[in-house]
mmCIF file of C-alpha atoms and ligand atoms in Angstrom:
data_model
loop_
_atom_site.group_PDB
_atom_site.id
_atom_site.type_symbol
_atom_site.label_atom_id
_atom_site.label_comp_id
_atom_site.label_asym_id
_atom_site.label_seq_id
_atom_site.Cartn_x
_atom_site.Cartn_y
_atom_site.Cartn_z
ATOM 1 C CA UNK A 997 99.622 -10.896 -148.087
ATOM 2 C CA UNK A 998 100.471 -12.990 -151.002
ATOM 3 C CA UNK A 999 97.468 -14.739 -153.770
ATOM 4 C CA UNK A 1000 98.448 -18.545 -153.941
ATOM 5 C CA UNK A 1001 99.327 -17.919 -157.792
ATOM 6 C CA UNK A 1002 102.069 -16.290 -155.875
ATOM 7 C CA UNK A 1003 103.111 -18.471 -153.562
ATOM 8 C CA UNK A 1004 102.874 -21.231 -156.485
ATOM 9 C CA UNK A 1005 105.031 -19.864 -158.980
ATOM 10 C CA UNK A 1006 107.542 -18.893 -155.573
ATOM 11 C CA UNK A 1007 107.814 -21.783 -154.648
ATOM 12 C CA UNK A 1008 107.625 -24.048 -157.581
ATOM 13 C CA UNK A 1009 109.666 -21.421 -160.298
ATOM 14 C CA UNK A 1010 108.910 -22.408 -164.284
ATOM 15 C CA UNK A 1011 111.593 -21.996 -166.358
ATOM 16 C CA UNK A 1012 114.614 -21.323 -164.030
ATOM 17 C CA UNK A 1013 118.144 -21.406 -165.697
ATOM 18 C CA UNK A 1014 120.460 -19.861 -168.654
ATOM 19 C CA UNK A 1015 119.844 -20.238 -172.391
ATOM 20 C CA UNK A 1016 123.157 -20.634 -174.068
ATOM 21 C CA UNK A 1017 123.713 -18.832 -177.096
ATOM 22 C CA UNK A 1018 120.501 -17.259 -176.284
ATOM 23 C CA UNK A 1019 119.216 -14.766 -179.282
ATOM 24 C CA UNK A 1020 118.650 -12.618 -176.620
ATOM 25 C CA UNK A 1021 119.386 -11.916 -173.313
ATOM 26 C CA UNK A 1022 117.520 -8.886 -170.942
ATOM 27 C CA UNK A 1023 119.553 -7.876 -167.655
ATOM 28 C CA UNK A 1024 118.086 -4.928 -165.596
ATOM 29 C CA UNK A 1025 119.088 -4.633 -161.608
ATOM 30 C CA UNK A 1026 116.310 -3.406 -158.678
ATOM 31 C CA UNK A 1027 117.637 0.415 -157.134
ATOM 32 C CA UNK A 1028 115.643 -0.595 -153.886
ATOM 33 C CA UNK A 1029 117.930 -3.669 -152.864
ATOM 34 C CA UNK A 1030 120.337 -4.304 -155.525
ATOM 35 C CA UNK A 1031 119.163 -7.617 -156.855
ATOM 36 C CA UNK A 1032 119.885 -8.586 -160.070
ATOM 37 C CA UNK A 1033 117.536 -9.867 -162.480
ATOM 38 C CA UNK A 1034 118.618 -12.023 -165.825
ATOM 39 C CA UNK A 1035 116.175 -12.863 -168.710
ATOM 40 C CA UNK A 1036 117.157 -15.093 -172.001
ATOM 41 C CA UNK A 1037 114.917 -15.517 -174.888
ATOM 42 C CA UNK A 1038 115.343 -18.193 -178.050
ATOM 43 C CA UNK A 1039 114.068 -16.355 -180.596
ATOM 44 C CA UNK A 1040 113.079 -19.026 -183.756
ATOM 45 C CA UNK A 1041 111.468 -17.081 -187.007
ATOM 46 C CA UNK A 1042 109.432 -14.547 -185.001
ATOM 47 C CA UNK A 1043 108.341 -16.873 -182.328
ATOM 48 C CA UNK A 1044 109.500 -17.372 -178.713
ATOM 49 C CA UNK A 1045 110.775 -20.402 -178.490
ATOM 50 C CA UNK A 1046 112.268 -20.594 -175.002
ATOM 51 C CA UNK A 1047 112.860 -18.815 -172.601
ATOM 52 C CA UNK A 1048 114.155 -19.125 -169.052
ATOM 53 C CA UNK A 1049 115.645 -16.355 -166.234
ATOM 54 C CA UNK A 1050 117.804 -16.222 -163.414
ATOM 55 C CA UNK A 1051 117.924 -14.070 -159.613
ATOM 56 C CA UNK A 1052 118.960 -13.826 -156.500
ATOM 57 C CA UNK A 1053 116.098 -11.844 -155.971
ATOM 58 C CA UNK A 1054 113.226 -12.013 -153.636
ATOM 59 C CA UNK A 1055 109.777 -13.975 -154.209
ATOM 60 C CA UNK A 1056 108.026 -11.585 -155.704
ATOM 61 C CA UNK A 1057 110.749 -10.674 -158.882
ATOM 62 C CA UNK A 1058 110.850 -14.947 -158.817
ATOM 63 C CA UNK A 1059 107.223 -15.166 -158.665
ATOM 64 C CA UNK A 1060 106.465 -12.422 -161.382
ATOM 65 C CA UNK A 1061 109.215 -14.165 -163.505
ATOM 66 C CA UNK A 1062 108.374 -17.524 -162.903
ATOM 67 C CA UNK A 1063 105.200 -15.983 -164.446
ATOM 68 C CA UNK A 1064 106.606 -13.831 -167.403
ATOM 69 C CA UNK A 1065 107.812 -16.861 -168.867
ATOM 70 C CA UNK A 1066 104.811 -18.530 -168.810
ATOM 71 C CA UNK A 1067 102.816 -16.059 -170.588
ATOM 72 C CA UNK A 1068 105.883 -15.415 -173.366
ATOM 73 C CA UNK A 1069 106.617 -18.575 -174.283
ATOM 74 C CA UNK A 1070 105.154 -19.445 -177.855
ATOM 75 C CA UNK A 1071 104.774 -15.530 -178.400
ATOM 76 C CA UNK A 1072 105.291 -13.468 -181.418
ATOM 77 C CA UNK A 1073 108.183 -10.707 -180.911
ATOM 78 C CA UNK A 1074 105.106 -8.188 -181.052
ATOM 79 C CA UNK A 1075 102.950 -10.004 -178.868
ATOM 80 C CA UNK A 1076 105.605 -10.281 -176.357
ATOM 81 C CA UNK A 1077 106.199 -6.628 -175.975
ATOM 82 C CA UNK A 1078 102.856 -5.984 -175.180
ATOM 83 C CA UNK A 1079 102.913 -7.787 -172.159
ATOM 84 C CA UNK A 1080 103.198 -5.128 -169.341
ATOM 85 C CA UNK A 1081 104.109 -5.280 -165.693
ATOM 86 C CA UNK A 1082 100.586 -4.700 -164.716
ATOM 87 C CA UNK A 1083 99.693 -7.731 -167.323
ATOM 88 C CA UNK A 1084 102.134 -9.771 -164.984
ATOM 89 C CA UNK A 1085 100.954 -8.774 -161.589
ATOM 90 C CA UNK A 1086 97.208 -9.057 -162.342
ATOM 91 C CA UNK A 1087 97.901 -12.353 -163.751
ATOM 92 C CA UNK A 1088 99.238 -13.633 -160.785
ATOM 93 C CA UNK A 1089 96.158 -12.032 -159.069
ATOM 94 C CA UNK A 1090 97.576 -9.008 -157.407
ATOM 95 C CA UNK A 1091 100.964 -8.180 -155.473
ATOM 96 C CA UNK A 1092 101.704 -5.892 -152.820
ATOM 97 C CA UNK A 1093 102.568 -2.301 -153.595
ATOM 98 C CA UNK A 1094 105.918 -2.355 -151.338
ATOM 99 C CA UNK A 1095 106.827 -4.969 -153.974
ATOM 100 C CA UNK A 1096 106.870 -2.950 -157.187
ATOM 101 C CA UNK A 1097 110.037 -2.606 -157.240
ATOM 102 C CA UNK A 1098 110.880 -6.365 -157.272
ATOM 103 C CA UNK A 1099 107.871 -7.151 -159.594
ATOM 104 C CA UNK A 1100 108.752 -4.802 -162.584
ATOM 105 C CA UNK A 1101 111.744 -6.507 -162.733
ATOM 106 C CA UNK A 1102 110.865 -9.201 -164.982
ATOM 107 C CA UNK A 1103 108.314 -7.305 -167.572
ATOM 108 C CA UNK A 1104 111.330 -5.113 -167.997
ATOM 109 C CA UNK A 1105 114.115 -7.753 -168.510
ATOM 110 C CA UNK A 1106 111.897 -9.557 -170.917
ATOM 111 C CA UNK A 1107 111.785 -5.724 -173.241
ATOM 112 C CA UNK A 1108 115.430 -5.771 -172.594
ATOM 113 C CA UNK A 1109 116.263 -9.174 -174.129
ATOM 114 C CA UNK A 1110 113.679 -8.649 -176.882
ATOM 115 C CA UNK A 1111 115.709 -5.330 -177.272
ATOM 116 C CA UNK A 1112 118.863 -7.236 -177.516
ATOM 117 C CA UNK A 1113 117.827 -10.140 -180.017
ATOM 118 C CA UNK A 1114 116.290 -6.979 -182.497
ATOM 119 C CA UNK A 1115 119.905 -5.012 -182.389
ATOM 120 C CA UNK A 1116 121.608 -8.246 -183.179
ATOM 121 C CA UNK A 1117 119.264 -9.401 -185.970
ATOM 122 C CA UNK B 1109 129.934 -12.117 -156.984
ATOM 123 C CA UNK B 1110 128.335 -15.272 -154.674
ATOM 124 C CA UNK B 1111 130.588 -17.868 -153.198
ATOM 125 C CA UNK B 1112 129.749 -21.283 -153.882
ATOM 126 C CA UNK B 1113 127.976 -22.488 -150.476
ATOM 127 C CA UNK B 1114 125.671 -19.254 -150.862
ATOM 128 C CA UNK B 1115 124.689 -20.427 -154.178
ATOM 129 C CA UNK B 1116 124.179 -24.187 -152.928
ATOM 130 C CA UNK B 1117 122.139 -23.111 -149.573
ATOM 131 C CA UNK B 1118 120.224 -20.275 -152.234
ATOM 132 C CA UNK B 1119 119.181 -23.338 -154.783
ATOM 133 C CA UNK B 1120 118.823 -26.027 -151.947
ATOM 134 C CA UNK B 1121 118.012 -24.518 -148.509
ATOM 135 C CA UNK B 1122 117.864 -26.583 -145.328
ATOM 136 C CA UNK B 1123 115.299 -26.873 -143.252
ATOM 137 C CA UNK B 1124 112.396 -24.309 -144.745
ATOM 138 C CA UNK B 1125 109.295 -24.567 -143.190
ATOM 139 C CA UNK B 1126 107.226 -24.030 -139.917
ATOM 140 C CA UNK B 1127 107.406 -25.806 -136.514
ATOM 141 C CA UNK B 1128 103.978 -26.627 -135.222
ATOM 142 C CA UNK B 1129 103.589 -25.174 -131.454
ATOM 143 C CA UNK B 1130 107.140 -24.271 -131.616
ATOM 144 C CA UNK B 1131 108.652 -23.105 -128.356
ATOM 145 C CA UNK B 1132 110.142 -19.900 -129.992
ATOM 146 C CA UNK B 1133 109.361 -17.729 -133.011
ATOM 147 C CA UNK B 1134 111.480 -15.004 -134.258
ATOM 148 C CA UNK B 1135 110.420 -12.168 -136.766
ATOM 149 C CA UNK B 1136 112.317 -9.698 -138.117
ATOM 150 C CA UNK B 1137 111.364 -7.596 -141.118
ATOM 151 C CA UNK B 1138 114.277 -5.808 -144.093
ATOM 152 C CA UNK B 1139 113.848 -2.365 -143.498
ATOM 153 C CA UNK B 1140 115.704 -1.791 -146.966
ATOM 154 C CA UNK B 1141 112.932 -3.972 -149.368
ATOM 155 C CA UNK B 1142 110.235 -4.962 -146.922
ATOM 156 C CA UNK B 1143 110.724 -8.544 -146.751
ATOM 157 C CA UNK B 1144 110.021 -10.497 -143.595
ATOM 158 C CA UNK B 1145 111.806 -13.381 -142.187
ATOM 159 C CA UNK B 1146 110.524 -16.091 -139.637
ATOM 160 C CA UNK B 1147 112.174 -18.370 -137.428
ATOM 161 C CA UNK B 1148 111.092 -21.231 -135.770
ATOM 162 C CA UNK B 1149 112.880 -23.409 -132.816
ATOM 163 C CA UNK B 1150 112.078 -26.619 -130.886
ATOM 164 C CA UNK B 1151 113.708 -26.768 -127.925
ATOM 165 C CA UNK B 1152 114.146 -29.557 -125.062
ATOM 166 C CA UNK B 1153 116.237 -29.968 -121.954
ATOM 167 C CA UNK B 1154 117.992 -26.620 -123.121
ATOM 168 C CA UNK B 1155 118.882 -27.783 -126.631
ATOM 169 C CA UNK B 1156 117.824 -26.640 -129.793
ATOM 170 C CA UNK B 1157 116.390 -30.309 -131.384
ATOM 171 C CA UNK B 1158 114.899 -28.941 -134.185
ATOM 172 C CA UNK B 1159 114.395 -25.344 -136.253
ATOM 173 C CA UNK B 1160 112.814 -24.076 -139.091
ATOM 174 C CA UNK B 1161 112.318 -20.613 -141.016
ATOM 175 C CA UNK B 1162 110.109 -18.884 -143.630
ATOM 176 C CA UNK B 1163 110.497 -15.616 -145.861
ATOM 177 C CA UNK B 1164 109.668 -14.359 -148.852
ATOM 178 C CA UNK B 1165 113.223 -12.643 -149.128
ATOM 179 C CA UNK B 1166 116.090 -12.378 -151.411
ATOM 180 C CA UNK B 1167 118.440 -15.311 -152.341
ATOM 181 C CA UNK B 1168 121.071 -13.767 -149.709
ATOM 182 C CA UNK B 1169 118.228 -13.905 -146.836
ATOM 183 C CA UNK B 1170 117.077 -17.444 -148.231
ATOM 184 C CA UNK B 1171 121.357 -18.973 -147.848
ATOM 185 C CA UNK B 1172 122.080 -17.367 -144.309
ATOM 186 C CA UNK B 1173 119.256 -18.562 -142.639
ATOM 187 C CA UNK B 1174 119.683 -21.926 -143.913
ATOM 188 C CA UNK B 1175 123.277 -21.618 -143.019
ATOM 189 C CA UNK B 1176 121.925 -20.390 -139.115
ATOM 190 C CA UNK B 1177 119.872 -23.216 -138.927
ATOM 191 C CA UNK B 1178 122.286 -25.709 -140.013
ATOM 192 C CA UNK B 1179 124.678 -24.112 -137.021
ATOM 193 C CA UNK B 1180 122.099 -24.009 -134.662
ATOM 194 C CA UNK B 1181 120.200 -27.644 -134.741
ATOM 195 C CA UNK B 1182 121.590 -29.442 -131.258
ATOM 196 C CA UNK B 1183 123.278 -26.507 -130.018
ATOM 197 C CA UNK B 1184 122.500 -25.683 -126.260
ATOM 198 C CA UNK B 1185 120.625 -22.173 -126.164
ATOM 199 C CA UNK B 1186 123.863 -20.693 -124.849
ATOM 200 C CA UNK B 1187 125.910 -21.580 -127.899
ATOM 201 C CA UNK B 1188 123.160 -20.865 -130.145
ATOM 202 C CA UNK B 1189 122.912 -16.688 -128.299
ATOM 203 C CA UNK B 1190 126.753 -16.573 -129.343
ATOM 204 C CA UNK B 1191 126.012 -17.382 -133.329
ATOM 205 C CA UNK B 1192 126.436 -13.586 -134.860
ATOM 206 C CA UNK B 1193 125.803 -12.281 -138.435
ATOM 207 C CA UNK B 1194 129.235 -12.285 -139.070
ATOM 208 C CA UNK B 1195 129.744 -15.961 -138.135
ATOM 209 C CA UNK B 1196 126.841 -16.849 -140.345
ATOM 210 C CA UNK B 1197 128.505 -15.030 -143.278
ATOM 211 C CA UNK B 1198 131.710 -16.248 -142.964
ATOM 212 C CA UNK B 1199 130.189 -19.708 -142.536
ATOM 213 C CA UNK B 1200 129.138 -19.221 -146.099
ATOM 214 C CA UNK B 1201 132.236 -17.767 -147.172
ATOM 215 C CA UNK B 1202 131.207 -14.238 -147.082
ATOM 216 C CA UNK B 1203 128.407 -12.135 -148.542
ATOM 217 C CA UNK B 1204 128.544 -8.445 -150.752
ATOM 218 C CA UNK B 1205 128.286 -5.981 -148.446
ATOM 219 C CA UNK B 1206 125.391 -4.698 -150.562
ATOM 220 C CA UNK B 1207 123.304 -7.399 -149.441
ATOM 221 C CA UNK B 1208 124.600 -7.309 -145.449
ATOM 222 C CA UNK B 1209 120.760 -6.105 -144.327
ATOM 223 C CA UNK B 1210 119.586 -9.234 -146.012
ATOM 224 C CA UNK B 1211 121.877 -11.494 -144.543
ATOM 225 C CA UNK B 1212 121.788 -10.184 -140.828
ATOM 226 C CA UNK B 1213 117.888 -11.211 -140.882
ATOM 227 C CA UNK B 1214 118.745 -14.807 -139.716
ATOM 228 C CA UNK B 1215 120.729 -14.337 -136.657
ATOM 229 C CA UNK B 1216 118.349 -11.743 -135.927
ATOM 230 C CA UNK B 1217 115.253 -13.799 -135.868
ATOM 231 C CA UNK B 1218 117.504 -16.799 -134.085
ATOM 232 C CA UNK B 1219 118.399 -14.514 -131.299
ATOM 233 C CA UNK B 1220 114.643 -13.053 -131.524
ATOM 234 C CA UNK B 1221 113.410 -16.677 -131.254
ATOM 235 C CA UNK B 1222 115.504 -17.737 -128.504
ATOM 236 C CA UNK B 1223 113.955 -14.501 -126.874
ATOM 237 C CA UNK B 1224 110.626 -15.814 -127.173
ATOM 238 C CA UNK B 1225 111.637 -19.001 -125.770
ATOM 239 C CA UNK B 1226 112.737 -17.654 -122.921
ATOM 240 C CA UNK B 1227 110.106 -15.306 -122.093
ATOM 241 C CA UNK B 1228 107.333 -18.001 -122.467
ATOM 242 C CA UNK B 1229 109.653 -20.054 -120.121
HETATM 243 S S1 FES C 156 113.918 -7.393 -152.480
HETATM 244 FE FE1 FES C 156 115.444 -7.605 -154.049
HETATM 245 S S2 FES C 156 114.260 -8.259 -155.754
HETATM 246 FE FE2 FES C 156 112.782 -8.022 -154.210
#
């Protein structure tokens, strides 16, 4: 069911882990099963420096974060937002639809922590 | 909102993997998000010597069933039939409640393996 980007970035996660004093951090929970996703960005003038999440959630919202990360880091701010969900899935070639849910998670936490570093800065 | 041995079984689980020609396999699937989990167990002269599991599930899924087969691994197949879901949580010192169907996968595919076992035997 799952492309071996998947099952790469599951089981070998980039970027796990917290970002203190992050200039940003995204936080957005899944209504299907109540996992919890958790997204910090370090933010240095207009460029992504860092950035790193945290879940308890299944393989695919670790697998499309895992991801996410990879394709932010080194970013502008406006570059960044322009990465969509559908970016994210079809660079890890594909996920399965029952696992939309847990996919959109991390697109959505990274626009929430970019939303965060803008209304402190 | 986890206790500390679900975070420590979560970030280092025991025994993940598959058991070549195992003598049971268990598979249960989350009706709540989808996920699937498999169990694997090697048994001889009526013990459990060895047992292994795979999913693609949450971090709650991913602790229980490497608490179950911490419990299970030399237990006789009687002692392994009496392991419940509850055990298994309180093993870990509890679970949320949110994530129960997550957590009861485990003893479900252990008592689903054992199952197997004994059908093919
Ligand atoms: S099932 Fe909870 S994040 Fe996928």
């Amino acid at each position: 069911v799952y492309s071996e980007k998947v099952m790469d970035h599951f089981t070998n996660p980039r970027n796990v882990g917290e970002i203190e004093n992050a200039s940003g951090v995204g936080e957005v929970g899944n209504p299907v099963c109540g996992d919890i996703m958790r997204l910090y960005i370090q933010v240095e003038d207009g460029i992504i420096k860092d950035v790193k999440f945290k879940t308890f959630g299944c393989g695919a919202a670790i697998a499309t974060s895992s991801m996410v990360t990879e394709m932010v880091k080194g970013k502008t701010i406006e570059e960044a937002l322009q990465i969509t969900n559908k970016a994210v899935a079809e660079a890890l070639d594909g996920l399965p639809a029952q696992k939309m849910h847990c996919s959109n998670l991390a697109a959505d936490a990274l626009h929430k922590a970019i939303e965060d570093f803008q209304n402190k800065s």
